[in-house]
């Protein structure tokens, strides 16, 4: 067995005699509840080789229990599936969690796992929810049809969990779909396990390559046969007692219809803003940053260090100076970033657990298709409003390189993170609504125009929306908290080294005097082109490290209202913070990341400068009139230009798809 | 006809899904060629939501244009 574990599965210690038990199930099947119950506190989270996905495993009696990402099937369609596939294929036995509410969908994976020939025990979960929806599922019949033990469970109420443990010894190979019976042996002499043989038959390129064989082309035949079998099983085991038009089904409809969906989305975003943008960004962060870290933590560190390293030396500056590794980095990560990230992941988990997220994606799909994206891209954008770095990482879920490219550039360019947003809102607040309106209009126009240009000019096509809309449900508090904590922890773990590198870099620049020189070079740009005072250059330099630093730097200067608007537009579009940039370099090629970084400089100064010049040009109509005139003329022009560009380069394809006259 | 021409509330049979990836993913969700589905919702100029039993899927409008369906169910 061990000799054939040359797949890239996690390098974990499995004691002699212990079994490797794997939990598998569809997204939102309630897997995490099982995992937590079975493993208790002793859980290890490790990075899956070659990816940034984290896989948990822990002790389960004398055995080892491993979690897998939620998937609809195992193949090579995306990273999560590949990982789930490898872990399942290396299992001694699988506990498959099946959501009774989504039997047709979930049993596809179940049957596929059974077809791999690995012993299975099924947890038929959420039976209470199925009951509420008027569905009866007969566990005994299901056991008979599939040929493996089936345990009815309601995991959140801890029902049936002990029974699962008792049934593990009875785990066995189930009934394979009939078409496979004769062909499963086809590759058995070349690969070690039936599971791998199955995946080669299903044309999995990765598994085939591992064994040096050509992938077969039977995927579709096998999938169709499996689907037919699953439908047959569902017919036998499920009884629809009454068709209920539930409240959740109606709410689900309202969420995707634009007339009601847009107000609901705005309401959700408003609630998010109140919690994250107001409560966390102001109250919590102020307390953490200004009191805990700046008054207590930093002086303590500086004090402690001064006992060993004389103050004012290069070394002490690097560790505890203005951009110190032990002072600034720690303050950022734990004082500012952590509270915000927790807030964002809390809402994301809430949206995810309730089933709202795929509905938001459906609602905004049309709008995002105009910039070459599908509805899924709304997720990184929402997250980006919390932290651009976080949004950038999440672009991994997008379907093509092209979409990742467009999304990451727009995130870096136009999406202000919550820390920056806080300062921006504060600065605009005193100036009257025209200024806020002009700011919003210009940023939105740049978002649309740059997205449209990229969509028009980047070769290839984006993927279409194809998304499962699970039944809406009330999110479970423990689940949401658990998810929030795990994701926040993972994020912070990735962010710390990047912030440290950024701090080190800027310390070096500052100590060597380079920082000041760059400030002087930038003066013609800031004074001549943007009509700002010379001192604004300092803010931009700070903005390379963190954009809210720049915004804060601007807030401390005495600027005329028009200058506030121009500088805020420029700083919003300006390069993303150093942590985001480093993440972009990690996610994309060096050349592309460099191009994006340079691109944000160009766009920021171009847009800011044009706005400054336009406002001067329109100054004869008075201050607020001139900013509105400048904002409207600029926004309309770039949106029209980009639309024309899109028609020119993308139009030819559309004519084929939509014949004229319709 | 293609899926983008379907009307809300109409039942239809899937005839042909050209993209292989989409076809495989759709089978997992229970939407195979030959299956009878119902159009649950049409977002103006946006995705179309189809239903098979309790399974609901949203498909982008462009994808719908490529999927052949028929409203003759027999």
XYZ file of C-alpha atoms in Angstrom:
736
model
C 0.000 0.000 0.000
C 2.643 2.488 1.091
C 4.669 1.842 -2.035
C 1.809 3.140 -4.083
C 1.353 6.311 -2.111
C 3.524 8.229 -4.499
C 0.768 10.742 -5.079
C 1.392 14.139 -3.583
C -0.684 13.633 -0.520
C 0.206 15.231 2.782
C 3.266 14.014 4.530
C 1.724 13.068 7.838
C 2.688 10.387 10.289
C 0.361 7.453 10.320
C 1.333 5.199 13.217
C 1.748 1.495 12.507
C -1.599 -0.259 12.559
C -3.549 2.983 12.357
C -5.967 3.580 9.533
C -6.215 6.694 7.440
C -9.848 7.751 7.677
C -10.947 10.503 5.293
C -13.985 12.776 5.583
C -15.490 13.642 2.209
C -18.568 15.529 1.086
C -20.051 18.281 -1.039
C -19.580 21.954 -0.099
C -21.787 22.856 2.889
C -22.640 19.268 3.752
C -21.681 19.919 7.381
C -18.331 18.128 7.228
C -16.574 20.474 9.638
C -18.992 19.588 12.451
C -18.045 15.931 12.091
C -14.371 16.723 11.953
C -14.467 18.814 15.114
C -16.502 16.253 16.989
C -14.271 13.336 16.066
C -10.869 14.956 16.563
C -11.592 17.317 19.451
C -8.794 19.730 20.190
C -5.912 17.860 18.685
C -5.973 19.160 15.159
C -3.086 19.888 12.850
C -3.486 22.212 9.904
C -0.929 21.872 7.158
C -0.365 23.336 3.780
C -1.103 21.001 0.949
C 2.065 20.565 -1.146
C 2.247 22.928 -4.098
C -0.838 24.897 -3.080
C -1.902 27.273 -0.367
C -4.927 25.210 0.585
C -4.906 24.032 4.152
C -5.905 20.547 5.122
C -6.758 19.592 8.706
C -6.022 16.244 10.227
C -6.155 14.898 13.724
C -6.187 11.810 15.929
C -9.334 9.745 15.742
C -9.134 7.011 18.359
C -6.208 4.900 17.218
C -6.574 6.146 13.675
C -5.901 9.376 11.816
C -8.760 11.485 10.455
C -8.208 13.786 7.484
C -10.520 16.477 6.185
C -10.941 17.313 2.491
C -12.228 20.421 0.669
C -15.943 20.232 -0.181
C -16.323 19.047 -3.786
C -19.065 17.833 -6.136
C -16.873 15.091 -7.563
C -13.235 14.050 -7.732
C -11.319 14.846 -10.876
C -8.878 17.523 -12.047
C -11.326 20.392 -12.646
C -9.738 22.667 -10.028
C -7.224 22.677 -7.167
C -9.720 21.707 -4.503
C -10.862 18.691 -6.472
C -7.334 17.552 -7.139
C -6.542 17.668 -3.439
C -9.772 15.940 -2.418
C -9.066 13.315 -5.085
C -5.538 12.583 -3.852
C -6.537 12.389 -0.203
C -9.538 10.169 -0.930
C -7.482 7.858 -3.154
C -4.965 7.394 -0.349
C -7.658 6.589 2.243
C -8.138 3.299 4.018
C -11.741 4.198 4.501
C -13.968 7.172 3.747
C -16.714 8.709 5.862
C -18.923 10.348 3.277
C -21.224 13.094 4.525
C -24.413 13.308 2.486
C -26.801 16.227 2.808
C -30.298 14.741 2.796
C -31.722 17.990 1.421
C -29.528 17.715 -1.699
C -29.588 13.994 -2.264
C -29.457 14.086 -6.082
C -26.403 16.288 -6.020
C -24.522 14.690 -3.126
C -24.946 11.056 -4.132
C -22.938 11.657 -7.304
C -19.798 12.047 -5.221
C -20.897 9.138 -3.016
C -21.256 6.831 -5.996
C -17.940 8.017 -7.409
C -16.187 7.201 -4.123
C -17.897 3.810 -4.029
C -16.693 3.245 -7.595
C -13.090 3.759 -6.468
C -13.422 0.573 -4.438
C -12.511 2.232 -1.142
C -14.546 1.122 1.904
C -17.182 3.714 2.825
C -19.493 4.628 5.678
C -22.194 7.173 4.879
C -23.475 9.803 7.286
C -26.916 10.778 6.038
C -26.914 14.276 7.495
C -29.431 17.099 7.960
C -32.360 14.731 8.118
C -34.222 17.260 10.265
C -33.909 19.916 7.581
C -35.084 17.460 4.936
C -38.073 16.647 7.115
C -38.922 20.337 7.418
C -38.917 20.591 3.651
C -41.321 17.687 3.367
C -38.721 15.101 2.338
C -38.427 11.627 3.787
C -35.250 9.649 3.165
C -35.126 5.978 4.031
C -31.654 5.178 5.382
C -32.156 1.417 5.363
C -33.139 1.407 1.714
C -30.188 3.638 0.892
C -27.874 1.191 2.674
C -29.326 -1.669 0.661
C -29.029 0.167 -2.667
C -25.479 1.422 -2.167
C -24.147 -1.597 -0.319
C -22.426 0.392 2.422
C -23.477 1.257 5.998
C -25.675 4.375 6.219
C -26.044 6.208 9.541
C -28.786 8.847 9.895
C -27.324 11.954 11.555
C -28.147 15.477 12.614
C -24.584 16.571 13.232
C -25.287 20.004 14.718
C -27.392 18.308 17.406
C -24.732 15.613 17.836
C -27.226 12.949 16.745
C -25.776 9.834 15.166
C -22.137 10.803 15.614
C -21.305 8.004 18.074
C -23.065 5.537 15.802
C -20.704 6.537 12.997
C -17.760 5.517 15.156
C -19.426 2.186 15.891
C -20.060 1.559 12.222
C -16.492 2.196 11.090
C -15.580 -1.456 11.525
C -18.397 -2.320 9.142
C -17.165 -0.006 6.396
C -17.022 -1.919 3.145
C -16.804 -1.589 -0.580
C -20.132 -0.649 -2.051
C -21.980 -1.532 -5.234
C -20.151 -0.220 -8.223
C -22.141 1.019 -11.226
C -22.595 -1.819 -13.659
C -20.705 -0.361 -16.643
C -17.510 -0.404 -14.608
C -17.626 -4.044 -13.615
C -15.783 -5.300 -16.672
C -13.602 -2.345 -17.539
C -12.191 -1.420 -14.116
C -9.505 -4.071 -14.586
C -8.243 -2.445 -17.786
C -5.459 -0.508 -16.096
C -5.067 -2.671 -13.009
C -1.811 -4.212 -14.160
C -0.238 -0.773 -14.527
C -1.577 1.066 -11.483
C -1.815 -0.068 -7.895
C -5.367 0.671 -6.921
C -8.843 0.435 -8.357
C -9.357 4.094 -7.509
C -6.533 5.210 -9.746
C -7.681 2.834 -12.467
C -11.140 4.441 -12.268
C -9.779 7.951 -12.625
C -7.685 7.000 -15.635
C -10.817 5.533 -17.217
C -12.531 8.833 -16.445
C -9.764 10.597 -18.354
C -8.062 12.280 -15.394
C -4.873 13.660 -16.961
C -2.967 14.025 -13.681
C -3.440 10.460 -12.455
C -2.735 9.099 -15.939
C 0.495 11.082 -16.171
C 1.621 9.761 -12.789
C 1.500 6.249 -14.183
C 2.798 7.140 -17.591
C -0.370 6.123 -19.430
C -2.642 8.071 -21.741
C -5.889 9.194 -20.081
C -8.869 7.213 -21.361
C -11.917 8.957 -22.822
C -14.754 7.296 -20.966
C -15.537 10.134 -18.565
C -18.798 11.059 -20.133
C -20.109 7.503 -20.430
C -19.189 6.766 -16.832
C -20.614 10.065 -15.549
C -23.895 9.519 -17.379
C -24.208 5.966 -16.107
C -23.454 7.193 -12.581
C -26.015 9.959 -12.892
C -28.672 7.493 -14.056
C -27.870 5.186 -11.175
C -27.993 8.041 -8.644
C -31.372 9.208 -9.952
C -32.636 5.652 -9.681
C -31.423 5.368 -6.075
C -33.033 8.696 -5.164
C -36.324 7.488 -6.648
C -36.198 4.428 -4.440
C -35.105 5.964 -1.140
C -36.789 9.345 -1.153
C -40.372 10.187 -0.611
C -41.670 13.679 -1.193
C -44.435 13.945 1.354
C -45.636 17.334 0.350
C -44.322 20.079 -1.847
C -43.737 23.027 0.411
C -43.218 26.499 -0.847
C -40.952 27.481 1.998
C -40.056 30.952 3.115
C -36.409 30.300 2.338
C -37.237 29.406 -1.262
C -39.099 32.691 -1.650
C -36.329 34.693 -0.054
C -33.868 32.923 -2.357
C -35.854 34.186 -5.352
C -35.964 37.739 -4.040
C -32.195 37.697 -3.632
C -31.500 37.061 -7.307
C -34.175 39.257 -8.906
C -32.609 42.659 -9.563
C -35.599 44.689 -8.319
C -35.444 43.134 -4.866
C -31.951 41.629 -4.985
C -30.080 44.900 -5.401
C -31.730 46.575 -2.372
C -31.113 43.392 -0.332
C -27.467 43.357 -1.385
C -27.093 47.044 -0.544
C -28.651 46.345 2.836
C -26.209 43.505 3.463
C -23.272 45.693 2.397
C -24.529 48.505 4.611
C -24.662 46.150 7.592
C -21.167 45.003 6.728
C -19.982 48.605 6.518
C -21.545 49.429 9.877
C -19.778 46.553 11.563
C -16.437 46.582 9.756
C -16.082 50.143 8.468
C -17.507 51.876 11.519
C -17.305 49.631 14.560
C -14.144 47.650 13.830
C -12.197 50.167 11.716
C -12.855 53.028 14.105
C -13.572 51.812 17.611
C -11.708 48.515 17.758
C -8.736 49.467 15.603
C -8.330 52.800 17.389
C -8.221 51.024 20.689
C -5.864 48.334 19.466
C -3.553 50.564 17.451
C -3.415 53.719 19.485
C -3.795 52.396 22.983
C -2.647 48.801 23.080
C 0.133 48.965 20.533
C 1.338 52.563 20.390
C 1.069 53.368 24.066
C 1.760 50.035 25.681
C 3.347 47.555 23.320
C 5.744 49.698 21.257
C 7.283 51.653 24.162
C 7.773 48.382 26.007
C 9.575 46.834 23.037
C 11.709 49.927 22.487
C 12.551 50.020 26.146
C 13.451 46.388 26.257
C 15.604 46.605 23.131
C 17.456 49.681 24.343
C 18.961 47.566 27.080
C 20.822 45.533 24.476
C 21.102 47.772 21.427
C 21.912 51.481 21.656
C 19.081 53.668 20.338
C 19.658 55.477 17.063
C 21.776 52.739 15.521
C 20.779 51.181 12.212
C 19.946 47.912 13.877
C 17.640 49.471 16.441
C 15.947 51.510 13.712
C 15.258 48.358 11.713
C 13.844 46.546 14.727
C 12.012 49.327 16.528
C 12.203 52.508 14.435
C 9.495 54.215 12.443
C 9.066 51.157 10.187
C 10.439 48.696 12.735
C 9.980 44.974 12.356
C 9.010 44.532 15.982
C 7.004 47.739 16.242
C 5.313 48.724 12.967
C 4.918 45.214 11.531
C 3.449 43.802 14.713
C 1.176 46.829 15.188
C -0.119 46.531 11.614
C -0.708 42.861 11.601
C -2.327 42.499 15.010
C -3.576 46.001 15.760
C -5.115 46.883 12.405
C -5.239 43.975 10.028
C -6.377 41.205 12.349
C -9.573 42.915 13.620
C -10.523 43.886 10.066
C -9.787 40.468 8.644
C -11.813 38.765 11.367
C -14.718 41.096 10.598
C -14.574 40.329 6.893
C -14.236 36.601 7.235
C -17.130 36.656 9.676
C -19.401 38.178 7.038
C -18.009 35.964 4.309
C -18.666 32.857 6.419
C -22.149 34.132 7.164
C -22.842 34.660 3.457
C -21.299 31.304 2.631
C -23.028 29.249 5.283
C -26.462 30.703 4.545
C -26.192 30.101 0.796
C -26.337 33.836 0.005
C -22.962 34.025 -1.762
C -23.865 32.061 -4.922
C -27.017 34.196 -5.144
C -25.012 37.427 -5.049
C -22.847 35.952 -7.814
C -25.993 35.234 -9.855
C -27.374 38.717 -9.287
C -24.252 40.578 -10.395
C -23.230 38.211 -13.186
C -24.679 40.413 -15.911
C -22.899 43.546 -14.698
C -19.540 41.826 -14.334
C -19.739 40.182 -17.765
C -19.236 43.674 -19.211
C -15.681 43.668 -17.890
C -14.928 40.106 -18.858
C -15.766 38.492 -15.540
C -18.550 36.275 -14.315
C -20.561 36.610 -11.128
C -18.058 34.691 -9.015
C -15.627 37.618 -9.231
C -17.845 39.558 -6.850
C -16.311 37.576 -3.988
C -12.736 38.924 -4.334
C -14.124 42.433 -4.843
C -16.216 42.305 -1.668
C -13.235 40.939 0.228
C -10.985 43.557 -1.339
C -13.011 46.263 0.356
C -11.820 44.730 3.583
C -8.267 44.063 2.559
C -6.936 44.044 -0.990
C -4.393 41.381 -0.084
C -7.179 39.074 1.018
C -9.185 39.761 -2.141
C -6.131 39.005 -4.264
C -5.621 35.621 -2.629
C -9.261 34.713 -3.195
C -8.959 35.219 -6.993
C -7.786 31.598 -6.997
C -11.406 30.545 -7.218
C -11.855 32.195 -10.631
C -12.111 30.007 -13.696
C -9.392 31.332 -15.991
C -6.077 33.152 -15.967
C -7.702 35.951 -17.913
C -10.270 36.540 -15.159
C -7.608 36.416 -12.444
C -5.583 39.006 -14.367
C -8.499 41.431 -14.771
C -9.673 40.997 -11.182
C -6.264 41.402 -9.566
C -5.472 44.543 -11.549
C -8.843 46.119 -10.742
C -8.418 45.177 -7.081
C -4.980 46.768 -6.905
C -6.065 49.837 -8.831
C -9.562 50.813 -7.796
C -10.635 49.049 -4.625
C -9.770 50.985 -1.458
C -9.256 48.711 1.534
C -11.194 49.325 4.740
C -8.254 50.992 6.482
C -7.928 53.481 3.641
C -11.674 53.832 3.262
C -11.915 54.981 6.852
C -9.526 57.883 6.269
C -11.127 58.758 2.908
C -14.633 58.922 4.377
C -13.333 61.119 7.159
C -11.684 63.547 4.723
C -14.666 63.767 2.383
C -17.156 64.163 5.201
C -16.550 67.844 5.779
C -16.677 68.886 2.143
C -20.250 68.594 0.937
C -21.938 65.919 -1.121
C -20.587 67.057 -4.521
C -17.102 66.035 -3.496
C -18.154 62.559 -2.355
C -20.224 62.156 -5.505
C -17.380 63.267 -7.774
C -14.980 60.888 -6.001
C -17.338 57.917 -6.325
C -18.111 58.715 -9.946
C -14.473 58.922 -11.008
C -13.403 55.737 -9.187
C -16.389 53.805 -10.542
C -15.733 55.109 -14.062
C -12.099 54.027 -13.854
C -13.226 50.595 -12.619
C -15.621 50.185 -15.551
C -13.319 51.696 -18.171
C -10.155 49.825 -17.175
C -12.140 46.580 -16.852
C -13.650 47.121 -20.298
C -10.282 47.920 -21.868
C -8.725 44.799 -20.365
C -11.699 42.715 -21.476
C -11.402 44.132 -24.989
C -7.656 43.774 -25.330
C -6.722 40.609 -23.431
C -6.852 37.591 -25.714
C -9.045 34.578 -25.022
C -12.421 34.196 -23.394
C -13.613 34.219 -19.838
C -15.553 31.350 -18.322
C -19.302 31.462 -17.912
C -21.232 31.280 -14.697
C -22.289 27.764 -13.740
C -23.121 27.712 -10.089
C -25.084 25.571 -7.697
C -27.742 27.412 -5.681
C -28.056 25.455 -2.439
C -31.184 25.817 -0.321
C -31.023 28.916 1.869
C -30.714 28.275 5.555
C -30.092 30.111 8.768
C -26.323 30.094 9.324
C -25.110 28.088 12.295
C -23.254 30.250 14.762
C -20.588 27.737 15.782
C -19.850 26.900 12.182
C -19.513 30.560 11.225
C -17.192 31.296 14.146
C -15.037 28.285 13.471
C -14.693 29.187 9.794
C -13.912 32.816 10.617
C -11.161 31.835 13.017
C -9.535 29.273 10.733
C -9.523 31.615 7.739
C -8.286 34.622 9.706
C -5.482 32.542 11.164
C -4.430 31.338 7.730
C -4.509 34.840 6.339
C -2.430 36.341 9.121
C 0.074 33.525 8.828
C 0.585 34.436 5.183
C 0.604 38.187 5.766
C 3.208 38.402 8.544
C 6.312 37.560 6.498
C 5.146 39.852 3.682
C 4.661 42.779 6.021
C 8.041 42.098 7.548
C 9.708 42.183 4.144
C 7.894 45.414 3.316
C 8.937 47.046 6.567
C 12.539 45.982 6.065
C 12.536 47.395 2.556
C 11.157 50.759 3.545
C 13.488 50.985 6.552
C 16.420 50.461 4.232
C 15.188 53.124 1.840
C 14.599 55.564 4.647
C 17.902 54.961 6.441
C 19.940 55.225 3.263
C 18.364 58.570 2.417
C 16.846 57.256 -0.808
C 13.320 57.941 0.432
C 13.959 61.686 0.619
C 15.559 61.776 -2.795
C 12.559 60.087 -4.408
C 10.384 62.700 -2.747
C 12.327 65.436 -4.480
C 12.111 63.689 -7.849
C 8.358 63.469 -7.529
C 7.850 67.172 -6.840
C 7.247 68.278 -10.478
C 4.544 65.662 -10.744
C 2.801 66.605 -7.526
C 3.078 70.374 -7.847
C 3.032 70.900 -11.606
C 0.586 68.251 -12.732
C -1.640 67.518 -9.725
C -1.701 71.092 -8.358
C -0.860 69.823 -4.895
C 1.652 71.233 -2.398
C 5.180 69.814 -2.607
C 4.751 68.033 0.706
C 2.181 65.701 -0.851
C 5.056 63.710 -2.345
C 5.847 62.386 1.117
C 2.332 60.993 1.370
C 2.721 59.160 -1.925
C 6.004 57.630 -0.840
C 4.282 56.411 2.297
C 1.518 55.126 0.076
C 3.916 52.649 -1.483
C 3.985 50.907 1.869
C 0.344 51.350 2.782
C -2.290 53.397 1.041
C -4.084 54.426 4.205
C -0.764 55.807 5.425
C -0.789 58.047 2.400
C -4.379 59.015 3.039
C -3.543 59.724 6.658
C -0.536 61.764 5.538
C -2.794 63.835 3.320
C -5.311 64.287 6.117
C -2.626 65.902 8.258
C -1.814 68.473 5.557
C -3.798 71.666 5.062
C -5.289 71.192 1.622
C -7.908 73.171 -0.269
C -11.137 71.174 -0.910
C -10.271 70.688 -4.593
C -6.829 69.444 -3.624
C -8.416 66.987 -1.205
C -10.519 65.525 -4.014
C -7.614 65.257 -6.476
C -5.265 63.760 -3.920
C -7.862 61.226 -2.718
C -8.594 60.084 -6.268
C -4.881 59.752 -6.943
C -4.135 57.915 -3.731
C -7.037 55.494 -4.201
C -5.794 54.528 -7.654
C -2.182 54.531 -6.505
C -0.162 51.328 -6.017
C -1.605 48.814 -3.586
C 0.159 48.406 -0.259
C 3.403 46.495 -0.146
C 1.779 43.359 1.282
C -0.672 43.258 -1.640
C 2.109 43.828 -4.131
C 4.089 40.942 -2.699
C 0.992 38.730 -2.899
C 0.512 39.802 -6.528
C 4.100 38.773 -7.225
C 3.374 35.436 -5.619
C 0.151 34.832 -7.529
C 1.222 36.109 -10.948
C 4.427 36.002 -12.999
C 7.119 38.577 -12.132
C 6.665 40.355 -15.432
C 2.921 40.620 -15.080
C 3.094 41.754 -11.459
C 5.637 44.429 -12.363
C 3.452 45.588 -15.227
C 0.453 45.839 -12.892
C 2.434 47.755 -10.314
C 3.760 50.208 -12.895
C 0.286 50.427 -14.434
C -1.229 51.664 -11.186
C 1.353 54.489 -11.008
C 0.535 55.585 -14.532
C -3.248 55.396 -14.163
C -3.240 57.099 -10.748
C -1.206 60.119 -11.843
C -2.906 60.307 -15.215
C -6.430 60.326 -13.789
C -5.518 62.596 -10.843
C -3.744 65.043 -13.148
C -6.489 65.138 -15.758
C -9.030 65.796 -13.011
C -6.852 68.606 -11.587
C -6.502 70.202 -15.015
C -10.191 69.821 -15.843
C -11.201 71.432 -12.564
C -8.949 74.400 -13.367
C -10.471 74.536 -16.848
C -14.026 74.619 -15.487
C -13.166 76.972 -12.620
C -15.323 79.746 -14.145
C -18.488 77.970 -12.902
C -17.442 78.080 -9.251
C -15.877 75.423 -7.049
C -18.571 72.765 -6.686
C -19.755 73.345 -10.255
C -16.245 72.840 -11.607
C -15.652 69.570 -9.768
C -18.985 68.134 -10.919
C -18.313 69.267 -14.512
C -14.823 67.744 -14.411
C -16.028 64.468 -12.861
C -18.941 64.045 -15.280
C -17.015 64.933 -18.426
C -14.097 62.717 -17.450
C -16.201 59.716 -16.380
C -18.466 59.805 -19.397
C -15.518 60.124 -21.770
C -13.543 57.166 -20.448
C -16.597 54.912 -20.164
C -17.657 55.742 -23.744
C -14.119 55.264 -25.063
C -13.750 51.908 -23.362
C -17.148 50.778 -24.643
C -16.163 51.719 -28.187
C -12.914 49.824 -27.734
C -14.855 46.804 -26.519
C -17.216 46.994 -29.503
C -14.290 47.167 -31.881
C -12.376 44.206 -30.464
C -15.132 42.067 -28.980
C -18.024 43.178 -31.203
C -17.218 40.833 -34.058
C -17.735 37.809 -31.812
C -21.016 39.102 -30.472
C -22.474 39.523 -33.961
C -22.027 35.810 -34.471
C -23.715 35.007 -31.191
C -26.621 37.417 -31.431
C -27.880 37.818 -34.994
C -28.864 41.377 -35.816
C -32.470 42.416 -35.581
C -33.173 40.836 -32.223
C -33.889 26.314 -29.743
C -31.303 27.433 -27.232
C -31.677 27.782 -23.483
C -31.640 31.597 -23.546
C -35.021 31.516 -25.383
C -36.776 29.616 -22.608
C -39.617 31.238 -20.701
C -39.992 31.389 -16.961
C -41.915 28.417 -15.637
C -41.432 26.417 -18.824
C -40.289 22.795 -18.752
C -37.773 21.703 -21.345
C -35.445 18.888 -22.284
C -31.686 19.365 -22.613
C -30.598 18.320 -26.115
C -26.947 19.264 -26.383
C -24.278 20.974 -24.262
C -21.266 21.669 -26.509
C -18.563 22.433 -23.935
C -17.097 19.280 -22.447
C -16.207 20.773 -19.094
C -19.661 22.282 -18.675
C -21.228 18.985 -19.689
C -19.325 17.030 -17.055
C -19.976 19.592 -14.338
C -23.666 19.697 -15.272
C -23.993 15.906 -15.042
C -22.711 16.096 -11.481
C -25.461 18.592 -10.684
C -28.005 16.312 -12.311
C -28.390 18.153 -15.579
C -27.487 15.657 -18.261
C -28.503 15.704 -21.894
C -31.972 14.228 -22.162
C -33.047 15.388 -18.704
C -36.211 17.397 -18.269
C -35.704 20.627 -16.362
C -37.733 23.631 -15.368
C -36.855 27.281 -15.828
C -37.217 28.814 -12.385
C -36.074 32.350 -12.970
C -34.665 34.577 -15.675
C -32.545 37.479 -14.513
C -33.045 40.260 -17.105
C -30.095 40.005 -19.537
C -28.382 37.863 -16.890
C -28.202 34.253 -15.777
C -31.017 31.730 -16.081
C -31.878 29.567 -13.098
C -32.985 26.037 -13.902
C -34.270 23.368 -11.572
C -34.258 19.599 -11.582
C -36.142 18.238 -8.587
C -34.593 20.190 -5.698
C -31.369 21.065 -7.449
C -31.059 24.629 -8.703
C -28.328 25.890 -10.993
C -27.641 29.364 -12.328
C -26.128 29.496 -15.818
C -24.607 32.609 -17.387
C -26.541 34.001 -20.348
C -23.736 33.331 -22.811
C -23.537 29.721 -21.753
C -27.317 29.454 -22.236
C -26.923 30.593 -25.836
C -24.781 27.559 -26.544
C -27.057 24.962 -24.952
C -29.637 23.343 -27.220
C -32.974 22.490 -25.688
C -36.432 21.478 -26.819
C -39.791 22.177 -25.272
C -41.298 19.049 -26.822
C -40.987 16.728 -23.898
C -41.843 13.420 -25.505
